[in-house]
XYZ file of C-alpha atoms in Angstrom:
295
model
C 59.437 46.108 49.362
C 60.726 45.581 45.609
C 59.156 46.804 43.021
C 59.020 45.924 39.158
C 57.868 48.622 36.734
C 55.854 47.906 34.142
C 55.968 48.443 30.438
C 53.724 51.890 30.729
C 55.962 52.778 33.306
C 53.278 52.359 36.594
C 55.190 50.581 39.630
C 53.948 47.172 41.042
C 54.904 45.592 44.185
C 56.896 42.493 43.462
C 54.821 40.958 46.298
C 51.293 40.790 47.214
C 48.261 39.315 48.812
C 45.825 37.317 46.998
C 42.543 36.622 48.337
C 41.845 32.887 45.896
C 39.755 30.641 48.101
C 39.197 32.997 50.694
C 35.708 33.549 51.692
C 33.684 35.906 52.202
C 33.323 35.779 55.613
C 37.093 35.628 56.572
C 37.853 38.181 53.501
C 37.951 41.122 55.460
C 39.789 40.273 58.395
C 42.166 38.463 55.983
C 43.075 41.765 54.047
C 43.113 44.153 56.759
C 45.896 41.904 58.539
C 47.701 41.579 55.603
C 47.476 45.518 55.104
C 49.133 45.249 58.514
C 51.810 43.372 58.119
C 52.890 45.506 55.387
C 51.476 44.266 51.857
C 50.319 46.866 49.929
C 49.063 44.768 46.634
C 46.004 43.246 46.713
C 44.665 40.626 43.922
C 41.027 39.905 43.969
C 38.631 38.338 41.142
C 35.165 39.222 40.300
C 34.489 35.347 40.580
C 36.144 34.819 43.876
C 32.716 36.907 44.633
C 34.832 39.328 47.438
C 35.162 42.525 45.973
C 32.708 44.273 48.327
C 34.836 42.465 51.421
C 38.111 43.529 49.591
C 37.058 47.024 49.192
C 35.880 47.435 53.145
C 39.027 46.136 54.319
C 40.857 48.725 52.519
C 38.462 51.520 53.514
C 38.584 50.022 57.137
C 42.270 50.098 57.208
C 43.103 53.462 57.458
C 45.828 53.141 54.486
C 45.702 55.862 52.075
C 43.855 54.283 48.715
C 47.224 55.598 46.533
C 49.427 53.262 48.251
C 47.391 50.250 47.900
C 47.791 48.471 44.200
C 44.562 46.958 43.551
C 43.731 44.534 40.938
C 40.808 42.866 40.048
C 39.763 40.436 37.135
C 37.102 40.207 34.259
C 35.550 36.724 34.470
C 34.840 35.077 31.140
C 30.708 35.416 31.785
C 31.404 39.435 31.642
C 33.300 39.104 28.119
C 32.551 41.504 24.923
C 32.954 44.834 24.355
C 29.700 45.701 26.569
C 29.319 43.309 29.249
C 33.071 43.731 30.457
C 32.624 47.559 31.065
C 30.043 47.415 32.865
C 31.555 44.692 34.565
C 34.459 46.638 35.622
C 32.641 50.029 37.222
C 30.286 47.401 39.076
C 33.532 46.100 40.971
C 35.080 49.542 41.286
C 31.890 50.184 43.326
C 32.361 47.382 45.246
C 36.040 47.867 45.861
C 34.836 51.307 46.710
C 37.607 53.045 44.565
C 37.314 55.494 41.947
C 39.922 53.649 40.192
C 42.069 50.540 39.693
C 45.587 49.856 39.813
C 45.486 46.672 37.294
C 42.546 44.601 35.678
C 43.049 41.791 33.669
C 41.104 39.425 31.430
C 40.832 35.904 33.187
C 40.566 33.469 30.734
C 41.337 33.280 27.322
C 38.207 32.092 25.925
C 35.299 34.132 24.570
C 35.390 37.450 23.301
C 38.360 38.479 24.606
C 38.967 41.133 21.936
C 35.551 42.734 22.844
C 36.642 43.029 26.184
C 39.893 44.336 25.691
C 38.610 47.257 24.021
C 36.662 47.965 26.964
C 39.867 48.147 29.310
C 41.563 49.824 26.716
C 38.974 52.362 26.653
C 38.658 52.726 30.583
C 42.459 52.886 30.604
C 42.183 56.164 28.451
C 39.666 57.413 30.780
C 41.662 57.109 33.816
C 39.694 54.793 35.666
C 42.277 51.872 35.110
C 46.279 52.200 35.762
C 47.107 49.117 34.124
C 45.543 46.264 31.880
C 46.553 42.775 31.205
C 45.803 39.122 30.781
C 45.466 36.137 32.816
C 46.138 32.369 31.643
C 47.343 33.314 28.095
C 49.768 30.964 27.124
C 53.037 31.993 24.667
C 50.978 31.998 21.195
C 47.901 33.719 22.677
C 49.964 36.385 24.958
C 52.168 37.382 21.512
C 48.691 37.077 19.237
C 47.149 39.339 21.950
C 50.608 41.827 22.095
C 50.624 41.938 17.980
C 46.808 42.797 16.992
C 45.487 44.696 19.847
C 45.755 48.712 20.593
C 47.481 49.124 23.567
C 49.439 46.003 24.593
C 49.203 44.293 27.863
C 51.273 45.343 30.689
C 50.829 41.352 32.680
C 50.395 38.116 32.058
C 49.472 36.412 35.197
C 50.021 32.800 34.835
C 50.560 29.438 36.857
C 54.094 29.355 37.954
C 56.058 27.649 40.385
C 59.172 25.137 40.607
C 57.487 22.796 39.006
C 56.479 24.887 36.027
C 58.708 27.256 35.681
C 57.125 28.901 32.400
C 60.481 29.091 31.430
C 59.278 29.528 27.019
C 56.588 31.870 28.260
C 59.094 34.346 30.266
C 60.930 34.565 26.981
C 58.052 35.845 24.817
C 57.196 38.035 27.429
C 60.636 39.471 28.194
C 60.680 39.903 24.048
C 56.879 41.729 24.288
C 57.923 43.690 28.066
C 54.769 42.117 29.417
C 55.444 41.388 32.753
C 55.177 37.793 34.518
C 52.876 37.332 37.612
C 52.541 34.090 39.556
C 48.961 32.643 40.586
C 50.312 29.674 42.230
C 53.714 31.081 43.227
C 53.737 27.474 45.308
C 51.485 25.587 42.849
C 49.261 25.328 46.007
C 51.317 22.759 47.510
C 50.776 19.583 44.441
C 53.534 17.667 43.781
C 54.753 18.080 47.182
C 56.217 21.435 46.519
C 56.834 22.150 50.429
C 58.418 18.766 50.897
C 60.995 19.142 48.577
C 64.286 18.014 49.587
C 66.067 20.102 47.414
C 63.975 23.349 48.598
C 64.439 21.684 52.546
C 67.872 21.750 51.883
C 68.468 25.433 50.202
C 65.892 26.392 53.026
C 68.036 24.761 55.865
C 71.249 26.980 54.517
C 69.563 30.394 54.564
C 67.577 29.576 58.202
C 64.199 30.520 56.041
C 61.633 27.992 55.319
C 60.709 26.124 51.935
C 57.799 28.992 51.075
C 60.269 31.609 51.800
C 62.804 30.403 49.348
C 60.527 29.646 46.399
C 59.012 33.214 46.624
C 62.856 34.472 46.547
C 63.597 32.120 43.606
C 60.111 33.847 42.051
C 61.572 37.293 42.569
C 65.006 37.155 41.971
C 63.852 35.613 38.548
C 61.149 38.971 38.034
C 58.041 37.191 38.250
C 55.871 38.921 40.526
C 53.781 36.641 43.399
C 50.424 37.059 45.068
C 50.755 34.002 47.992
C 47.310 33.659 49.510
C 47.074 32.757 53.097
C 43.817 32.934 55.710
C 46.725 33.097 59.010
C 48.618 36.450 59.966
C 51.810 34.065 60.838
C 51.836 32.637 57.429
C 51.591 36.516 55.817
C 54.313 37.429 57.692
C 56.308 34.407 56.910
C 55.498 34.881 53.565
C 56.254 39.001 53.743
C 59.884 38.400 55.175
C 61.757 37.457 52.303
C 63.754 40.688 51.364
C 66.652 40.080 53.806
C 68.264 37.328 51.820
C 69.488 36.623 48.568
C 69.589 32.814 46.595
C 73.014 32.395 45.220
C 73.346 31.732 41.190
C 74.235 28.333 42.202
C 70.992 27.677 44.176
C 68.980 29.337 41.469
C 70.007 26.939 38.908
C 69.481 23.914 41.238
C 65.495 24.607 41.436
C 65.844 25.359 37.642
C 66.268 21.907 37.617
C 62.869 21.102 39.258
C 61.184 22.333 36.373
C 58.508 19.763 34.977
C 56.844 21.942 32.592
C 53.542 21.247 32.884
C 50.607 22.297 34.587
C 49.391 20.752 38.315
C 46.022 21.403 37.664
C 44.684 21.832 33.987
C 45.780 23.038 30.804
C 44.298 25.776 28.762
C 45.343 24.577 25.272
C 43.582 21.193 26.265
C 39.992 21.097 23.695
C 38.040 19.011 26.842
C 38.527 21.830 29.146
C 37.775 24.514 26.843
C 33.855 22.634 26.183
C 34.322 22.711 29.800
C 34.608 26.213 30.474
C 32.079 26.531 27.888
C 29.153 24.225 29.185
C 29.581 25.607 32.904
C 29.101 29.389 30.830
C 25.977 28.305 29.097
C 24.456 26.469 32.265
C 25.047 29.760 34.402
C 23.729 31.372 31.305
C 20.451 29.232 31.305
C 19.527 28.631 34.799
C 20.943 32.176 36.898
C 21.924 35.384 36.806
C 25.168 35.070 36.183
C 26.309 38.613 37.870
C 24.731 37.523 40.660
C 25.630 33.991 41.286
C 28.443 33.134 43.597
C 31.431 30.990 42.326
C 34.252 29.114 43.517
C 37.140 30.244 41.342
């Protein structure tokens, strides 16, 4: 495994497991195999609603808790100052952990300054390793760097060939906040695994298309969470430290780059009032820390 260490000097797996779409019901047989095929990140989201699954897998698995970097997420209905604390020890007793490796803000709407002072605060205490942001675009990731406390130590964003987030790494190169890949294959839009120019650099190295974009991911420092419900696809996805993408080959899927989103952007006004009508409505009609969701 290859590591990247990040700006407060705690050490982060280049690679790990994320648990998006998974369910709860396949959840816990997902991360224990993946905790045997050798991942020892794990990326889950209050919202995804599998924190409790998450944290029996890990108890289940018989690997000590201080190898295992866990990170979870604030969802935007837990925002301000309040709220997102107690949002936080609710899934450390779900992950059944006394601590977390990395939590980080999910969206960048609401009070997000109310709820960074929350992680900041739980960061002091020792009951968080690391704290970041998710979905913060360049202005908003270098607003968030310049006029908060403690800075973020991640910005987990979408990234793959066909946005390579190529103006974002530079701010956060500038600001040391480290890159991390929610879509490291942009879940397959755009025909990312039928790409004859991936085929082809796969075809040289005898690896397949996902192998070589999570290669082209790390060799560029972005760390990756791929997400997959098989054991054959986690190891597939695992073996990618035994080769090495030539400058030449990085610089051809360079030139794949699209820049722009293959699902939604942030910055867009319509999805914001979206994000904010589907808060109220949980807000209105359910308990919203009780209410499953399918992000």
């Amino acid at each position: 495994m290859e590591y990247v260490t990040l700006s407060n000097g705690v050490k982060m797996p280049v690679l790990g497991y994320g648990v998006y779409q998974v369910t709860r019901e396949e959840c816990e047989r997902c991360v224990l195999d993946a905790l045997k095929v050798g991942y020892r990140s794990i990326d889950t989201v209050q919202s995804y609603f599998n924190e409790e699954q998450v944290g029996s897998a890990i108890q289940k698995s018989g690997v000590p808790r201080e190898d295992i970097f866990l990170t979870t997420k604030v969802w935007i209905e837990h925002y301000g100052y309040e709220q997102a604390k107690a949002s936080v020890l609710e899934s450390m007793r779900k992950l059944r952990t006394d601590y977390l490796d990395l939590v980080l803000l999910h969206q960048p709407f609401s009070d997000t300054y109310g709820a960074w002072r929350a992680l900041e605060e739980l960061y002091e205490e020792g009951k968080i390793r690391a704290i970041g942001i998710s979905n913060f675009y360049a202005d908003r990731m270098v607003d968030f760097a310049s006029f908060n406390r403690i800075k973020p130590v991640i910005n987990q964003v979408e990234v793959h060939i066909f946005n390579q987030q190529k103006n974002a790494k530079e701010w956060a190169d500038k600001y040391g906040i480290q890159l991390e890949a929610w879509a490291p294959f942009g879940e397959g839009r755009g025909g990312t695994f039928e790409n004859p120019v991936i085929g082809e650099i796969a075809a040289k190295y005898g690896k397949t298309p996902a192998q070589v974009m999570l290669r082209w991911h790390i060799q560029r420092g972005i760390v990756v969470i791929p997400k997959s419900t098989h054991i054959e696809r986690m190891e597939e996805n695992f073996n990618v430290f035994d080769f090495v993408l030539s400058d030449g080959d990085m610089a051809v899927i360079a030139g794949l780059d699209r820049a722009e989103s293959a699902f939604f952007s942030h910055q867009d006004p319509a999805m914001v009032e979206w994000f904010v009508k589907m808060v109220e409505e949980r807000k209105q009609q359910h308990d919203s820390a009780k209410e499953e969701k399918n992000w």
